[in-house]
Coordinates of C-alpha atoms in Angstrom, one line a residue:
Chain A
M162 CA -28.7 -0.7 -2.4
H163 CA -27.1 0.4 -5.6
S164 CA -23.6 0.1 -6.9
I165 CA -21.0 2.7 -5.7
F166 CA -19.2 2.4 -8.9
R167 CA -21.7 3.6 -11.4
S168 CA -20.9 6.2 -14.0
K169 CA -23.6 8.7 -15.1
N170 CA -24.6 7.1 -18.4
G171 CA -24.9 3.7 -16.8
D172 CA -22.6 2.1 -19.4
E173 CA -21.6 -1.4 -18.1
H174 CA -18.2 -1.3 -19.9
Q175 CA -17.4 2.2 -18.7
D176 CA -18.4 1.2 -15.1
R177 CA -16.0 -1.7 -15.1
R178 CA -13.1 0.4 -16.3
L179 CA -13.8 3.1 -13.7
F180 CA -14.1 0.5 -11.0
R181 CA -10.8 -1.2 -11.9
L182 CA -9.0 2.1 -12.1
I183 CA -10.1 3.1 -8.6
I184 CA -9.5 -0.3 -7.0
C185 CA -5.9 -0.2 -8.4
V186 CA -5.1 3.4 -7.5
C187 CA -6.1 3.1 -3.9
P188 CA -3.4 0.7 -2.6
L189 CA -0.7 2.6 -4.5
L190 CA -1.8 5.9 -2.9
L191 CA -0.2 4.6 0.4
T192 CA 3.3 5.4 -0.8
A193 CA 2.4 8.0 -3.4
T194 CA 2.8 10.9 -0.9
T195 CA 4.7 13.2 -3.3
A196 CA 4.1 14.0 -7.0
V197 CA 7.4 12.3 -7.9
Y198 CA 6.4 9.0 -6.4
G199 CA 3.0 9.2 -7.9
L200 CA 4.5 9.9 -11.4
A201 CA 7.0 7.1 -10.9
L202 CA 4.4 4.5 -9.9
G203 CA 2.2 5.6 -12.9
L204 CA 5.1 5.3 -15.4
F205 CA 6.1 1.9 -14.0
T206 CA 2.6 0.7 -14.5
L207 CA 2.6 2.1 -18.0
C208 CA 5.8 0.2 -18.8
I209 CA 4.5 -3.1 -17.4
L210 CA 1.2 -2.7 -19.3
L211 CA 2.9 -1.8 -22.6
V212 CA 5.5 -4.6 -22.6
S213 CA 3.1 -7.3 -21.3
S214 CA 0.4 -6.4 -23.7
V215 CA 2.8 -7.0 -26.6
I216 CA 3.9 -10.3 -25.2
I217 CA 0.4 -11.5 -24.4
S218 CA -0.9 -10.4 -27.8
L219 CA 1.9 -12.3 -29.5
L220 CA 1.3 -15.4 -27.4
R221 CA -2.4 -15.5 -27.9
G222 CA -2.2 -17.9 -30.9
F223 CA -0.1 -20.5 -29.1
V224 CA -2.0 -20.6 -25.9
P225 CA -5.3 -22.4 -25.6
E226 CA -8.1 -20.1 -24.6
K227 CA -8.6 -21.7 -21.2
A228 CA -5.1 -20.9 -20.2
H229 CA -5.3 -17.2 -21.3
A230 CA -5.9 -15.7 -17.9
A231 CA -3.2 -17.8 -16.3
T232 CA -0.5 -17.0 -18.9
S233 CA -1.4 -13.3 -18.6
I234 CA -0.9 -13.4 -14.9
V235 CA 2.5 -15.0 -15.4
V236 CA 3.5 -12.4 -17.9
Y237 CA 2.4 -9.4 -15.8
A238 CA 4.2 -10.9 -12.7
T239 CA 7.4 -11.4 -14.7
I240 CA 7.5 -7.9 -16.1
A241 CA 6.6 -6.4 -12.7
T242 CA 9.4 -8.4 -11.1
L243 CA 11.8 -7.1 -13.8
V244 CA 10.7 -3.5 -13.1
Q245 CA 11.1 -4.1 -9.4
M246 CA 14.7 -5.4 -9.9
L247 CA 15.6 -2.6 -12.2
V248 CA 14.4 0.0 -9.7
H249 CA 16.3 -1.8 -7.0
A250 CA 19.5 -1.7 -9.0
F251 CA 19.3 1.8 -10.4
A252 CA 17.2 3.8 -8.0
L253 CA 17.6 2.5 -4.5
K254 CA 16.1 5.6 -2.8
L255 CA 12.9 5.2 -4.9
Y256 CA 12.9 1.5 -4.2
M257 CA 13.0 2.1 -0.4
A258 CA 10.3 4.8 -0.6
L259 CA 7.9 2.8 -2.8
D260 CA 8.3 -0.3 -0.6
I261 CA 5.3 -2.6 -1.0
S262 CA 3.7 -0.7 -3.8
L263 CA 6.2 -2.2 -6.3
P264 CA 5.1 -5.8 -6.0
L265 CA 1.5 -4.7 -5.8
L266 CA 1.9 -3.2 -9.3
A267 CA 1.7 -6.7 -10.7
I268 CA -1.7 -7.3 -9.2
C269 CA -2.8 -3.8 -10.3
C270 CA -2.0 -4.6 -13.9
V271 CA -3.8 -7.8 -13.7
I272 CA -6.9 -6.1 -12.4
L273 CA -6.6 -3.0 -14.7
T274 CA -6.7 -5.2 -17.8
G275 CA -9.0 -7.9 -16.4
A276 CA -6.2 -10.4 -16.7
G277 CA -5.2 -9.3 -20.2
D278 CA -8.7 -9.6 -21.5
Y279 CA -8.2 -7.1 -24.4
A280 CA -4.7 -8.1 -25.4
N281 CA -5.8 -11.8 -25.5
R282 CA -8.3 -11.0 -28.2
N283 CA -6.5 -8.5 -30.3
S284 CA -3.4 -8.1 -32.4
V285 CA -0.3 -6.2 -31.2
L286 CA -1.0 -2.7 -32.2
P287 CA -4.5 -2.3 -30.8
A288 CA -3.4 -4.1 -27.7
M289 CA -0.5 -1.6 -27.3
R290 CA -2.9 1.3 -27.9
D291 CA -5.3 0.0 -25.2
A292 CA -2.4 -0.4 -22.8
L293 CA -1.2 3.1 -23.5
D294 CA -4.7 4.4 -22.9
E295 CA -5.1 2.6 -19.6
G296 CA -1.5 3.4 -18.4
L297 CA -1.7 7.1 -19.2
G298 CA -5.0 7.5 -17.4
F299 CA -3.6 5.7 -14.4
T300 CA -0.5 7.9 -14.4
L301 CA -2.6 11.0 -14.6
V302 CA -4.8 10.1 -11.7
L303 CA -1.9 9.0 -9.5
T304 CA 0.1 12.1 -10.2
V305 CA -2.7 14.5 -9.7
I306 CA -3.7 13.0 -6.3
A307 CA -0.1 12.7 -5.2
A308 CA 0.7 16.3 -6.2
L309 CA -2.4 17.6 -4.3
R310 CA -1.3 15.6 -1.3
E311 CA 2.3 16.9 -1.5
I312 CA 1.0 20.5 -1.8
T313 CA -1.2 20.2 1.3
G314 CA 0.8 17.8 3.3
S315 CA 4.3 19.2 3.0
G316 CA 3.8 22.5 1.1
T317 CA 5.9 21.6 -1.9
F318 CA 5.3 20.7 -5.5
F319 CA 7.8 18.3 -7.1
G320 CA 10.1 19.3 -4.3
N321 CA 9.8 23.1 -4.8
P322 CA 8.2 25.0 -1.9
V323 CA 4.9 26.6 -2.9
F324 CA 3.9 28.6 0.1
G325 CA 5.8 31.1 2.3
S326 CA 7.8 30.0 5.3
D327 CA 4.8 30.4 7.8
F328 CA 2.9 27.6 6.1
K329 CA 1.9 24.8 8.4
P330 CA 1.6 21.4 6.6
I331 CA -1.6 19.4 7.2
G332 CA -0.2 16.2 8.7
I333 CA -3.1 13.9 7.9
M334 CA -2.5 14.4 4.2
N335 CA 0.6 12.2 4.4
L336 CA -1.5 9.4 5.8
I337 CA -3.6 7.2 3.6
S338 CA -6.7 8.8 5.1
G339 CA -5.6 12.1 3.6
A340 CA -5.2 10.3 0.2
F341 CA -8.8 9.1 0.4
V342 CA -10.0 12.6 1.3
V343 CA -8.2 14.1 -1.6
F344 CA -9.4 11.4 -3.9
A345 CA -13.0 11.8 -2.8
L346 CA -12.8 15.6 -3.2
V347 CA -11.3 15.3 -6.7
I348 CA -14.2 13.0 -7.8
A349 CA -16.8 15.2 -6.1
A350 CA -15.3 18.2 -7.9
Y351 CA -15.4 16.4 -11.2
N352 CA -19.0 15.3 -10.6
A353 CA -20.0 18.9 -9.7
L354 CA -18.2 20.3 -12.8
T355 CA -19.7 17.8 -15.3
K356 CA -23.1 18.4 -13.8
E357 CA -22.8 22.1 -14.3
Q358 CA -21.9 21.5 -17.9
E359 CA -24.8 19.3 -18.4
V360 CA -27.1 22.0 -17.0
K361 CA -25.6 24.6 -19.3
S362 CA -25.9 22.4 -22.4
K363 CA -29.6 21.9 -21.7
Chain B
M237 CA 3.6 1.0 8.7
S238 CA 3.1 -2.6 7.7
S239 CA 0.0 -3.1 9.7
A240 CA -1.3 0.2 8.3
I241 CA -0.9 -1.2 4.7
L242 CA -2.8 -4.3 5.6
I243 CA -5.6 -2.4 7.3
L244 CA -6.0 -0.3 4.2
L245 CA -5.9 -3.2 1.8
V246 CA -8.4 -5.1 3.9
I247 CA -10.9 -2.2 4.0
L248 CA -10.6 -1.7 0.3
D249 CA -11.1 -5.3 -0.5
A250 CA -14.1 -5.4 1.7
V251 CA -15.7 -2.4 0.0
Y252 CA -14.9 -4.0 -3.3
V253 CA -16.3 -7.4 -2.6
H254 CA -19.3 -5.9 -1.0
D255 CA -20.0 -3.7 -4.0
R256 CA -19.5 -6.4 -6.5
V257 CA -22.0 -8.7 -4.7
F258 CA -24.7 -6.3 -3.8
S259 CA -24.9 -4.2 -6.9
K260 CA -26.2 -7.4 -8.5
T261 CA -28.6 -8.7 -5.9
K262 CA -31.1 -5.9 -5.3
D263 CA -32.9 -5.8 -2.0
H264 CA -31.4 -9.0 -0.8
P265 CA -33.4 -10.0 2.3
D266 CA -30.6 -11.5 4.5
S267 CA -27.7 -9.3 3.4
L268 CA -26.0 -9.7 6.7
E269 CA -25.9 -13.5 6.3
T270 CA -24.6 -13.3 2.8
T271 CA -21.8 -10.8 3.7
T272 CA -20.8 -12.9 6.6
A273 CA -20.6 -15.9 4.4
I274 CA -18.5 -14.1 1.8
G275 CA -16.3 -12.7 4.5
L276 CA -15.8 -16.2 5.8
I277 CA -14.8 -17.5 2.4
M278 CA -12.3 -14.7 1.9
A279 CA -11.0 -15.2 5.5
V280 CA -10.3 -18.9 4.9
E281 CA -8.7 -18.0 1.6
M282 CA -6.5 -15.5 3.3
V283 CA -5.3 -17.9 6.0
L284 CA -4.7 -20.7 3.4
A285 CA -2.8 -18.3 1.2
T286 CA -0.6 -17.1 4.1
V287 CA 0.3 -20.7 5.1
L288 CA 0.9 -21.9 1.5
T289 CA 3.0 -18.9 0.5
W290 CA 5.1 -19.0 3.7
L291 CA 5.8 -22.7 3.2
I292 CA 6.6 -22.3 -0.5
Y293 CA 8.9 -19.4 0.2
N294 CA 10.8 -21.0 3.0
I295 CA 11.0 -24.5 1.7
V296 CA 11.4 -24.0 -2.0
L297 CA 12.3 -20.5 -3.0
L298 CA 14.8 -19.7 -0.2
P299 CA 17.0 -22.8 -0.4
L300 CA 17.1 -22.6 -4.2
D301 CA 18.0 -18.9 -4.1
I302 CA 15.1 -17.9 -6.4
E303 CA 13.4 -15.4 -4.1
F304 CA 12.9 -13.0 -6.9
L305 CA 10.1 -15.3 -8.2
E306 CA 8.0 -14.5 -5.2
I307 CA 5.5 -12.2 -7.0
L308 CA 5.0 -14.7 -9.7
I309 CA 4.5 -17.8 -7.5
F310 CA 2.4 -16.0 -4.9
L311 CA 0.0 -14.6 -7.6
L312 CA -0.4 -18.1 -9.1
V313 CA -1.0 -19.7 -5.6
I314 CA -3.7 -17.1 -4.9
A315 CA -5.3 -17.5 -8.2
G316 CA -5.2 -21.3 -7.9
L317 CA -6.8 -21.1 -4.4
M318 CA -9.6 -18.9 -5.7
Y319 CA -10.2 -21.4 -8.5
L320 CA -10.5 -24.2 -6.0
T321 CA -12.9 -22.2 -3.9
E322 CA -14.9 -21.6 -7.1
L323 CA -15.1 -25.3 -7.8
Y324 CA -16.1 -26.1 -4.3
L325 CA -18.9 -23.5 -4.2
K326 CA -20.2 -24.6 -7.6
K327 CA -20.6 -28.1 -6.3
R328 CA -21.6 -27.7 -2.7
R329 CA -23.1 -24.2 -2.5
P330 CA -24.8 -23.5 -5.8
A331 CA -26.9 -20.7 -4.3
F332 CA -23.8 -18.8 -3.3
F333 CA -22.2 -19.4 -6.6
T334 CA -25.1 -17.7 -8.4
I335 CA -24.7 -14.6 -6.2
L336 CA -21.0 -14.4 -6.5
G337 CA -21.1 -15.5 -10.1
N338 CA -18.2 -14.2 -12.2
T339 CA -16.9 -11.9 -9.6
L340 CA -14.8 -14.8 -8.2
P341 CA -12.1 -14.7 -10.9
L342 CA -11.6 -11.0 -10.2
L343 CA -11.3 -11.6 -6.5
S344 CA -8.5 -14.0 -7.1
S345 CA -6.3 -11.0 -8.0
N346 CA -6.8 -9.7 -4.5
C347 CA -4.6 -7.1 -3.1
A348 CA -5.1 -7.9 0.5
V349 CA -4.2 -11.5 0.2
L350 CA -1.0 -10.7 -1.7
G351 CA -0.2 -7.9 0.8
V352 CA -0.5 -10.3 3.8
A353 CA 1.7 -12.9 2.1
L354 CA 4.4 -10.3 1.1
Q355 CA 4.4 -8.7 4.5
N356 CA 5.1 -12.1 6.1
I357 CA 8.1 -12.5 3.9
T358 CA 9.6 -9.1 4.1
Q359 CA 9.3 -9.0 7.9
E360 CA 10.8 -12.5 8.1
L361 CA 8.1 -13.7 10.5
S362 CA 8.1 -17.3 11.8
F363 CA 5.5 -19.7 10.7
V364 CA 3.3 -19.3 13.8
S365 CA 3.5 -15.5 13.6
S366 CA 2.6 -15.4 10.0
L367 CA -0.3 -17.7 10.6
L368 CA -1.5 -15.4 13.4
Y369 CA -1.0 -12.4 11.0
G370 CA -3.1 -14.1 8.4
L371 CA -5.8 -14.9 11.0
A372 CA -5.9 -11.4 12.3
C373 CA -6.2 -9.9 8.9
S374 CA -9.0 -12.3 8.0
A375 CA -10.8 -11.4 11.2
G376 CA -10.5 -7.7 10.3
F377 CA -11.9 -8.5 6.9
L378 CA -14.8 -10.3 8.4
V379 CA -15.6 -7.5 10.8
I380 CA -15.5 -4.9 8.0
M381 CA -17.7 -7.1 5.8
V382 CA -20.3 -7.2 8.6
V383 CA -20.1 -3.5 9.4
L384 CA -20.3 -2.3 5.7
P385 CA -23.9 -3.2 4.9
G386 CA -25.1 -1.1 7.9
L387 CA -23.0 1.9 6.9
F388 CA -24.1 1.7 3.3
D389 CA -27.8 1.4 4.3
R390 CA -27.4 4.6 6.4
M391 CA -25.8 6.4 3.5
D392 CA -28.7 5.5 1.2
V393 CA -31.1 7.6 3.3
A394 CA -28.6 10.2 4.5
P395 CA -28.8 13.8 3.0
I396 CA -25.5 13.6 1.1
S397 CA -24.9 16.3 -1.5
E398 CA -25.4 15.1 -5.0
S399 CA -21.7 15.4 -6.1
F400 CA -20.6 13.3 -3.1
R401 CA -23.0 10.4 -3.6
G402 CA -21.6 7.1 -4.5
L403 CA -17.9 6.7 -4.8
P404 CA -16.6 9.9 -3.0
I405 CA -18.6 9.2 0.2
A406 CA -17.4 5.6 0.1
L407 CA -13.8 6.8 -0.1
L408 CA -14.3 9.2 2.8
T409 CA -15.9 6.4 4.8
A410 CA -12.9 4.2 4.1
G411 CA -10.6 7.0 5.3
I412 CA -12.4 7.3 8.6
M413 CA -12.6 3.5 9.0
Y414 CA -8.9 3.4 8.5
I415 CA -8.3 5.9 11.3
A416 CA -10.6 3.9 13.5
F417 CA -8.8 0.7 12.8
T418 CA -5.3 2.1 13.2
G419 CA -6.4 2.9 16.7
L420 CA -6.8 -0.8 17.3
A421 CA -3.4 -1.6 15.8
G422 CA -1.5 -0.9 19.0
V423 CA -3.7 -3.0 21.3
I424 CA -1.6 -6.1 21.0
S425 CA 2.1 -5.5 20.4

């Protein structure tokens, strides 16, 4: 039995990042049925990651090493709560649509960064760059999958119809199973493409 | 909708825990026993977390009008519980501890546990119902933990195309499992 989450070059650090990304994306896919929702979730995550990484990085001198993980969790939860309240106040429709995904963002950020592992060991600027890195990748993955789901599940792209009027939407794409199928196909396609490149370069 | 969320989170967590544990212990002889044990640990954790968060929310947060702190408090409660579990295992079950090793801290930030706790609150369930909810979710978790090793063993020898090996096929499995388990969701209503 070997690990499911194993990248091709077998790099341990790379593996962990990939694994974290996937474990965080999946629960959010539940509400990311359209490209807009996917993009919104991704950007919220990016915001939380950026702001928290600065705070955690600034705090690292004052907090004993043993309490680093705990303080990071508190910071992420606080910023996530703030984001949730802001969305509730200014975008009620989005708030209703995203539902349970918004509180889950807190836990996603904790997992994505390994409880602020990087920010706890580095100064502000590198920590911010790392957060930006992580957040942008996350946003990209979420948006692509959500967009593919929107196109197949309701025949639109960012709300604009893509196909003619006789298009029949694939209902299952709006369920989470559809999200898993799309996700699996995306990864498989990526695997196939990179493999082709490898063969060519040889 | 809400039960759907939990089913999803539970399946994901089971896949996650399973992978973390078994990628480290190659050819573990009694894998079923180990997964059952880990499933049990997580199940107990889930029930405890449900009870604690419900009590904290309804006794402390609600009367003081500080419900907005729920994410923060719940996360800390879950992390704390996991830390206690870790201490217990280290002392009483060192063999397990070596298998689980440093995956435990990661498990503390566990989506399913938080999901159960939050659902109990948003649906304004009574104490008994939320306890039942927690029990049902942990039972589901246990079932999936027991089913997974068999599925993954089959996948290891199945003629799966190269690009689909590993993660993609695991995701497809999760999708199909999800459909199967939503079929059960209406049995007791």
